[in-house]
PDB file of C-alpha atoms in Angstrom:
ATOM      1  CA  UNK F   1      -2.026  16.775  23.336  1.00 47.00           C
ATOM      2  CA  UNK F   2       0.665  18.862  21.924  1.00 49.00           C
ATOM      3  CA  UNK F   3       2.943  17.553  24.873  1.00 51.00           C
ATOM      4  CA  UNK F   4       1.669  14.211  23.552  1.00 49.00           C
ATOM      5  CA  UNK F   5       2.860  14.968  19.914  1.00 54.00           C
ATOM      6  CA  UNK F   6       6.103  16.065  20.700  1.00 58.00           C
ATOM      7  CA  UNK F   7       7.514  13.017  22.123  1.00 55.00           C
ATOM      8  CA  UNK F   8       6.196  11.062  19.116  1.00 52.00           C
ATOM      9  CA  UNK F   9       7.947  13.605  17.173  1.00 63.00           C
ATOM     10  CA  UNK F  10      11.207  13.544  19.396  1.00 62.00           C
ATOM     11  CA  UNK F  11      10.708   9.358  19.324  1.00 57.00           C
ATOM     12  CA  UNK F  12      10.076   9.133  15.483  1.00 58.00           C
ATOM     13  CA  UNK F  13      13.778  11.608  15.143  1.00 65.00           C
ATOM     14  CA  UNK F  14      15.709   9.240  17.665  1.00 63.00           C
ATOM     15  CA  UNK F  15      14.487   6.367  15.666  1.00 61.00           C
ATOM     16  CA  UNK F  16      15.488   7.664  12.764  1.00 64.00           C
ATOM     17  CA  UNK F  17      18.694   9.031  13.679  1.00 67.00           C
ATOM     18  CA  UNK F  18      19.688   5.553  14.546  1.00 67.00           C
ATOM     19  CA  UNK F  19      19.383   3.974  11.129  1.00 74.00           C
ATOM     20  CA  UNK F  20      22.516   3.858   9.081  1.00 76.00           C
ATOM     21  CA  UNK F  21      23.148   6.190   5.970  1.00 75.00           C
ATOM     22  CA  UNK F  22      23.506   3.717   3.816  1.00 75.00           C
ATOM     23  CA  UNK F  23      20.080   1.588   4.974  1.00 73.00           C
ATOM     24  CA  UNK F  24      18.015   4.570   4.004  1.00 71.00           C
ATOM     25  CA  UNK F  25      19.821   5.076   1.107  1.00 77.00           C
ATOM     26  CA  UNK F  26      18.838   1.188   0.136  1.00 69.00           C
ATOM     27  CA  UNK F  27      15.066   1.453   1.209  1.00 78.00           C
ATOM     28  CA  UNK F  28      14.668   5.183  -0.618  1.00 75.00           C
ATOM     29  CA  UNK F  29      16.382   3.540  -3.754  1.00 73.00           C
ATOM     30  CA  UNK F  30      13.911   0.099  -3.629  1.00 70.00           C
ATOM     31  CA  UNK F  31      10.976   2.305  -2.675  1.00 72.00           C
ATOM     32  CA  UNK F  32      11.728   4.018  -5.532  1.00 73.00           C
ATOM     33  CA  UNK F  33      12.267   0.847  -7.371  1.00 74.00           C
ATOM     34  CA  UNK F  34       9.343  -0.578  -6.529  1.00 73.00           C
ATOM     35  CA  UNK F  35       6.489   2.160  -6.603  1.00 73.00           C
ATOM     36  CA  UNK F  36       8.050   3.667 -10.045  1.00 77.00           C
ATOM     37  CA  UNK F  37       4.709   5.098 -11.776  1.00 76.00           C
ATOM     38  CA  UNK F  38       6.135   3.356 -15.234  1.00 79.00           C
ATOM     39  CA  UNK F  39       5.171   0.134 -13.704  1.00 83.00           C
ATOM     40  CA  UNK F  40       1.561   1.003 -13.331  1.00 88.00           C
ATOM     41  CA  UNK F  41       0.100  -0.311 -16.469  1.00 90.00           C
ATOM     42  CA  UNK F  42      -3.102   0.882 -18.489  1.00 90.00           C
ATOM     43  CA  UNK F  43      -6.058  -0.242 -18.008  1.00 90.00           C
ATOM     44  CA  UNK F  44      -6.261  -1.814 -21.495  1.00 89.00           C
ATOM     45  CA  UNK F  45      -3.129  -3.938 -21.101  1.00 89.00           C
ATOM     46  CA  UNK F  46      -4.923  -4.932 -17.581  1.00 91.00           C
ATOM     47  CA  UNK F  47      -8.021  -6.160 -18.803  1.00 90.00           C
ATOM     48  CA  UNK F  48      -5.750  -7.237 -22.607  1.00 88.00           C
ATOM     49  CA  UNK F  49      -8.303  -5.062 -24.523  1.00 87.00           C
ATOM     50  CA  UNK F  50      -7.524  -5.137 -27.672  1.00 83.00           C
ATOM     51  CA  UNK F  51      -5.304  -8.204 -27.617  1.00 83.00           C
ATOM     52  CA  UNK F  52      -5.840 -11.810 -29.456  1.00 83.00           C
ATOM     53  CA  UNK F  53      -6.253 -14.599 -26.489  1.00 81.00           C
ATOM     54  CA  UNK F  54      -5.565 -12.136 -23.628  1.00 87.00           C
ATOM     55  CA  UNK F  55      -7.337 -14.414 -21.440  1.00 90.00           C
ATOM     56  CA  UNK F  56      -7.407 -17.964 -21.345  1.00 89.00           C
ATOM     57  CA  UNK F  57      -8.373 -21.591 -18.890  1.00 88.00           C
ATOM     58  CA  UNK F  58      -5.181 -23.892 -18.133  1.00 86.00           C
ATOM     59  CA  UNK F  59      -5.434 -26.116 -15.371  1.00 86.00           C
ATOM     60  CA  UNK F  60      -1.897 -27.825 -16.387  1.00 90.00           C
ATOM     61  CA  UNK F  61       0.763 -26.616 -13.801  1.00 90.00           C
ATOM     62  CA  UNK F  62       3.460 -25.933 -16.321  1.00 91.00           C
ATOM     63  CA  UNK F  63       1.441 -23.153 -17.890  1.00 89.00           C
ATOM     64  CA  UNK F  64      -0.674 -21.996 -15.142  1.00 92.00           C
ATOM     65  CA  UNK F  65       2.777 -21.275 -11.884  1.00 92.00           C
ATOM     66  CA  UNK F  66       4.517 -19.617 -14.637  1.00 91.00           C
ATOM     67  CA  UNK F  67       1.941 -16.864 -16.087  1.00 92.00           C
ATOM     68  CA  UNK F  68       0.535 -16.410 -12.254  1.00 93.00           C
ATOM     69  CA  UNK F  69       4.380 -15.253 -11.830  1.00 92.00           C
ATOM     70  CA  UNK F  70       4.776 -13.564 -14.539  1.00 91.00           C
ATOM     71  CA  UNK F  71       1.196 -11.891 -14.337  1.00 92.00           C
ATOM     72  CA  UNK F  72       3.132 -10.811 -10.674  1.00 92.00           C
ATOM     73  CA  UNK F  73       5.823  -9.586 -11.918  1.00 90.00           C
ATOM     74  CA  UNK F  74       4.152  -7.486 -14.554  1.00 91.00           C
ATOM     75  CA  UNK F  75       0.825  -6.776 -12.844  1.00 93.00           C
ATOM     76  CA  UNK F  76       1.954  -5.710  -8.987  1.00 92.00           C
ATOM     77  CA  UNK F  77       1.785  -2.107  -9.068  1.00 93.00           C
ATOM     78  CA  UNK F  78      -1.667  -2.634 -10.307  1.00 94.00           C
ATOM     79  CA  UNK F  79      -2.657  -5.255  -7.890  1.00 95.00           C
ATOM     80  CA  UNK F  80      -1.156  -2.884  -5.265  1.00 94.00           C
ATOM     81  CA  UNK F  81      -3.832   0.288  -6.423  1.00 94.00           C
ATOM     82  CA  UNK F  82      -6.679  -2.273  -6.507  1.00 95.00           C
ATOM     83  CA  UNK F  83      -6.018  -3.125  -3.003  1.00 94.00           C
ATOM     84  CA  UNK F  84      -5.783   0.869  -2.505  1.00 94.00           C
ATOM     85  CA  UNK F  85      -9.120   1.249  -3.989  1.00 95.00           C
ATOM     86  CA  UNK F  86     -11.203  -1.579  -2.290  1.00 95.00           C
ATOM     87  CA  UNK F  87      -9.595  -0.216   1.079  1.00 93.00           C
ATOM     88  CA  UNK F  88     -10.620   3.257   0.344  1.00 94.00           C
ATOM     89  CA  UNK F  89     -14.580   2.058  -0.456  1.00 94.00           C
ATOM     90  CA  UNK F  90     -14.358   0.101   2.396  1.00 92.00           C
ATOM     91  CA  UNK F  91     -12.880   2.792   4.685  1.00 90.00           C
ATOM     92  CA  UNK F  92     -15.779   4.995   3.144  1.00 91.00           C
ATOM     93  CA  UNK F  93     -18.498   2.605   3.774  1.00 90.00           C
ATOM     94  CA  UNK F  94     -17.390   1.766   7.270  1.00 89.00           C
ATOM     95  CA  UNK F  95     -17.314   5.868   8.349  1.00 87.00           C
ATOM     96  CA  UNK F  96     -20.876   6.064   6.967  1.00 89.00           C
ATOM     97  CA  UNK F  97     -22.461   3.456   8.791  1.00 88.00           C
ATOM     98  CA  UNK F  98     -24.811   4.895  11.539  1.00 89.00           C
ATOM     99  CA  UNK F  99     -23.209   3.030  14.424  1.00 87.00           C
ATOM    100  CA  UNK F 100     -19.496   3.806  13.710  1.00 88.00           C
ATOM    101  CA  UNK F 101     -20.281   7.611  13.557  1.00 89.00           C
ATOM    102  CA  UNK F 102     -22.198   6.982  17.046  1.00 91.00           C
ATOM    103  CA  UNK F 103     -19.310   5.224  18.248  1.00 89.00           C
ATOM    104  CA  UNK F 104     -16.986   8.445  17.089  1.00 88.00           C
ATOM    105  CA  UNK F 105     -19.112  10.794  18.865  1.00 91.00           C
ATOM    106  CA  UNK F 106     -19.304   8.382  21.897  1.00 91.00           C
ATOM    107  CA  UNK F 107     -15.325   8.540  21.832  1.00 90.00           C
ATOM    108  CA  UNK F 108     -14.784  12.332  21.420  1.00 91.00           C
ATOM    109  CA  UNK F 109     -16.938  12.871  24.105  1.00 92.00           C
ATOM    110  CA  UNK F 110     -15.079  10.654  26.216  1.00 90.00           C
ATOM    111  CA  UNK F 111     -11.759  12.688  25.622  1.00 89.00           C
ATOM    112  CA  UNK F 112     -13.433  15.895  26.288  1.00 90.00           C
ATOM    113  CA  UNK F 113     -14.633  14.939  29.317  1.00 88.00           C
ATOM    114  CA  UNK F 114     -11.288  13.254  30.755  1.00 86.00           C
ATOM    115  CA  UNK F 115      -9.228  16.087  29.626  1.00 84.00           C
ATOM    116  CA  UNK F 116     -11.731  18.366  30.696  1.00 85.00           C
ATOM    117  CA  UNK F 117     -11.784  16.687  34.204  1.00 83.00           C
ATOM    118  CA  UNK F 118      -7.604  16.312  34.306  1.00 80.00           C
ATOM    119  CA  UNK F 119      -6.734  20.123  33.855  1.00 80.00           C
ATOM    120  CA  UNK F 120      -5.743  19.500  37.720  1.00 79.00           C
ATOM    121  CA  UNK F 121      -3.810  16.449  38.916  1.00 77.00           C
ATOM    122  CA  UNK F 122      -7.038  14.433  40.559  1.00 74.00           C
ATOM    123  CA  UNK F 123      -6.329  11.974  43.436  1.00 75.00           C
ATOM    124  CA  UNK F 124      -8.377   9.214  44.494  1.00 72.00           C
ATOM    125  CA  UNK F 125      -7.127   8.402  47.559  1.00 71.00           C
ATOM    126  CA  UNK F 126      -3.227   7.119  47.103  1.00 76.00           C
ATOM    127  CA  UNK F 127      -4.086   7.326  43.763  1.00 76.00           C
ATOM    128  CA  UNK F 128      -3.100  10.429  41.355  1.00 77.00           C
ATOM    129  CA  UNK F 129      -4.223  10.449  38.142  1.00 79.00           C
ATOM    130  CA  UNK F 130      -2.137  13.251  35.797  1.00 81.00           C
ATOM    131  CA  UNK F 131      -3.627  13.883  32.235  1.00 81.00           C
ATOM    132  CA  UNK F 132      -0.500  12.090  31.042  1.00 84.00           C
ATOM    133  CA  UNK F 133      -1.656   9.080  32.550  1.00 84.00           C
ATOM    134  CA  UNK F 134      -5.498   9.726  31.613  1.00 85.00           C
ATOM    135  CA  UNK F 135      -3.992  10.662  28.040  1.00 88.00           C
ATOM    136  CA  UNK F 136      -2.266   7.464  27.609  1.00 89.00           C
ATOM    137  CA  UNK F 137      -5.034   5.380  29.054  1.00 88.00           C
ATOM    138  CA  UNK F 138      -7.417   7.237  26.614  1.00 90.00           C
ATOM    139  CA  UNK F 139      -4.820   6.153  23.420  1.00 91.00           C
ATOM    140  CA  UNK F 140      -4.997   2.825  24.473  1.00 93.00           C
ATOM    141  CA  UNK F 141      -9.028   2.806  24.548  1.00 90.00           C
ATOM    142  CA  UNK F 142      -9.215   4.403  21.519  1.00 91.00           C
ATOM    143  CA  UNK F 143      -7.002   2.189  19.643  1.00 91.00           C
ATOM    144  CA  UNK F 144      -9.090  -0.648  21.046  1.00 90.00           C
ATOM    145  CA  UNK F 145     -12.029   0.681  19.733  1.00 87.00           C
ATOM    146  CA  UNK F 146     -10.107   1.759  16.179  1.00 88.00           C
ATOM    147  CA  UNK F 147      -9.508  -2.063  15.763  1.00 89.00           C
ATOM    148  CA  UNK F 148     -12.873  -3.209  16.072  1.00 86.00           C
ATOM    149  CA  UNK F 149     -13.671  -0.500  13.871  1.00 84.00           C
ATOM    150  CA  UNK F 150     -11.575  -1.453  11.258  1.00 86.00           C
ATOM    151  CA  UNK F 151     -10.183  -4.960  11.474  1.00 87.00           C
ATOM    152  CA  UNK F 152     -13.422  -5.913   8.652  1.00 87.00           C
ATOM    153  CA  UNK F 153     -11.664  -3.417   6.545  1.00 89.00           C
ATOM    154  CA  UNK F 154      -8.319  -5.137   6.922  1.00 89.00           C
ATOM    155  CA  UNK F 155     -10.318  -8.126   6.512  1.00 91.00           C
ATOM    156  CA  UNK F 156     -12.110  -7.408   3.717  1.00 90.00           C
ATOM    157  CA  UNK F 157      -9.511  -5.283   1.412  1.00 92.00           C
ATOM    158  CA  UNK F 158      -7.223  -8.719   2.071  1.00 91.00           C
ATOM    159  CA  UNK F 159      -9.865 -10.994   1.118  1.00 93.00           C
ATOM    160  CA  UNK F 160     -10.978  -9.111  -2.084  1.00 93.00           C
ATOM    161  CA  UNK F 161      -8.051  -7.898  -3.245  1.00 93.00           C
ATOM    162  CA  UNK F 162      -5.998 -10.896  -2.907  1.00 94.00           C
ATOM    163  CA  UNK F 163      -9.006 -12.635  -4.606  1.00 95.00           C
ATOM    164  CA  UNK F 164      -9.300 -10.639  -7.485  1.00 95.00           C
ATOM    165  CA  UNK F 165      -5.740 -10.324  -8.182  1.00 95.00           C
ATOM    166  CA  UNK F 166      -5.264 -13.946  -8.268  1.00 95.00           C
ATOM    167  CA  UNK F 167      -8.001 -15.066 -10.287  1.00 95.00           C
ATOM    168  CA  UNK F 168      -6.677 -11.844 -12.899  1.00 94.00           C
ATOM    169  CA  UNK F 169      -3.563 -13.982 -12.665  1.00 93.00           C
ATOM    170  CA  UNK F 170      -4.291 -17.145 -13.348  1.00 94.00           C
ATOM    171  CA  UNK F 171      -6.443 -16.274 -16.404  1.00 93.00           C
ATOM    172  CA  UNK F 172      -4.777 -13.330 -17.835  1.00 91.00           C
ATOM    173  CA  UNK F 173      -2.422 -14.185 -20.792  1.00 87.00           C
ATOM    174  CA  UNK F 174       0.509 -12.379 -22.380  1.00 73.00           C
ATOM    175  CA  UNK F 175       2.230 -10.591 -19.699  1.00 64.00           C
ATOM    176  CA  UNK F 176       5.724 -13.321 -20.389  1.00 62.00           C
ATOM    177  CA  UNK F 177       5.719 -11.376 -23.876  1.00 64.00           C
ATOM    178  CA  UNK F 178       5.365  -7.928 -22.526  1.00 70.00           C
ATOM    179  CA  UNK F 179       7.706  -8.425 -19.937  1.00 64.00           C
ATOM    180  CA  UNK F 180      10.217  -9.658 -22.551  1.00 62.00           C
ATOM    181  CA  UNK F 181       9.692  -6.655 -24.526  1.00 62.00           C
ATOM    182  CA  UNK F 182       9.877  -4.625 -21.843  1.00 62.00           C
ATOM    183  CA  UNK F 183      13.247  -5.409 -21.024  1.00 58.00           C
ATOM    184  CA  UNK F 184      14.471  -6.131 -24.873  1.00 58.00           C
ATOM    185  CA  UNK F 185      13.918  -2.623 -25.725  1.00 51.00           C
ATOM    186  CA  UNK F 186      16.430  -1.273 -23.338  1.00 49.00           C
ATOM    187  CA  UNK F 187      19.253  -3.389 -24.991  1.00 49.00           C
ATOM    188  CA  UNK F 188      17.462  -2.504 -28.375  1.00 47.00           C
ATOM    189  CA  UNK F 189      18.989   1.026 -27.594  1.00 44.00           C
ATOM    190  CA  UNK F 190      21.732   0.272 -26.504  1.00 48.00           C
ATOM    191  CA  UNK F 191      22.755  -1.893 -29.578  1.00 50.00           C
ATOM    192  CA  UNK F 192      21.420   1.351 -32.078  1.00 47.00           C
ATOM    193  CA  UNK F 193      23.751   4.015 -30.017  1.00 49.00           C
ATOM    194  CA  UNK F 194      26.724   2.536 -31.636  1.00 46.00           C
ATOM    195  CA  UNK F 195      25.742   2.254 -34.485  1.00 47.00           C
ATOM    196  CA  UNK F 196      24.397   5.714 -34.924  1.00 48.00           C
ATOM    197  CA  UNK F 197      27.962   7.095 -33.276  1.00 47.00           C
ATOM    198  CA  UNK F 198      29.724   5.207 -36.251  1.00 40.00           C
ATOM    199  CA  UNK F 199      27.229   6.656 -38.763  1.00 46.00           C
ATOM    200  CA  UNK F 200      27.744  10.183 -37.469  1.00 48.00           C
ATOM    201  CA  UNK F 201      31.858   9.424 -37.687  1.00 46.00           C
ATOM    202  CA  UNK F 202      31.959   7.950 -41.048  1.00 43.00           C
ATOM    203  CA  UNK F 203      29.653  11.327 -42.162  1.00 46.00           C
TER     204      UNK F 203
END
């Protein structure tokens, strides 16, 4: 096993050891971009507590593709936690269900057993069988069996969080005016610096 994890560790370093300066530079700075925690908004703007006609029914185009956008735009990081969230209950409730934990026990007993049996090269007639080999076969098994674990998980985080966050988006209202304050206030500050600076010259 440790054998095992030091080639994906030596792999993982030649892989990235081959990516350009300047491309990791780019994804650190749009990861950083993108995930910035002053994006997540509160839960009251989410839900518009508070707010006069924070949600509302259009079924005309013109009004409806542009707030879904905007909702998008202004909502993501948001949209992106719910998705956390309904894959972590999902994750939770999937580990807790009688026949996956069988199925885990089935599987760890497996991998006791074959690395138990290859401590010793074993051959089976012009056969040998290292515990590399039985390792690797073993990853490949258990990944198989991972993905029929999970894949309702996938399925299901997918389904309800792209559900949820779209029908948020189509009715919530407002977020066109936040974003436009949102970015106004930046220049806001930047028109009041000079101002102040001439203040503080003619004093």
């Amino acid at each position: 096993l440790n054998s095992c994890s030091d080639q994906a560790n030596k792999a993982a370093a030649a892989v990235s050891g081959a990516i350009p300066e300047g491309a990791k530079t780019y994804i650190r700075q749009a990861k950083e971009k993108i995930f910035d925690s002053d994006k997540l908004r509160p839960v009251s703007v989410f839900f518009g507590m508070g707010e006069q006609g924070a949600w509302s029914i259009s079924l005309n185009p013109v009004v409806l593709c542009p707030r879904i956008k905007n909702n998008i735009l202004f909502f993501y990081l948001n949209y992106i936690l719910l998705a956390a969230l309904i894959f972590f209950i999902s994750m939770l409730a999937t580990f807790l269900n009688p026949k996956t934990i069988i199925l885990f026990i089935g599987l760890a007993a497996v991998w006791f057993v074959v690395l138990k049996a290859t401590a010793e090269d074993k051959k089976f007639g012009p056969i040998t069988i290292t515990r590399k080999n039985a390792t690797f076969l073993m990853i490949i098994l258990s990944g198989v069996a991972a993905f029929f674990i999970m894949k309702d998980v996938f399925f299901i985080t997918l389904g309800s969080g792209s559900g949820i966050s779209l029908i948020h988006a189509i009715f919530r209202d407002g977020a066109k005016e936040r974003i436009e304050e949102t970015t106004s206030e930046p220049q806001q500050l930047e028109d009041t610096e000079p101002q102040q600076d001439l203040e503080h010259d003619f004093a």
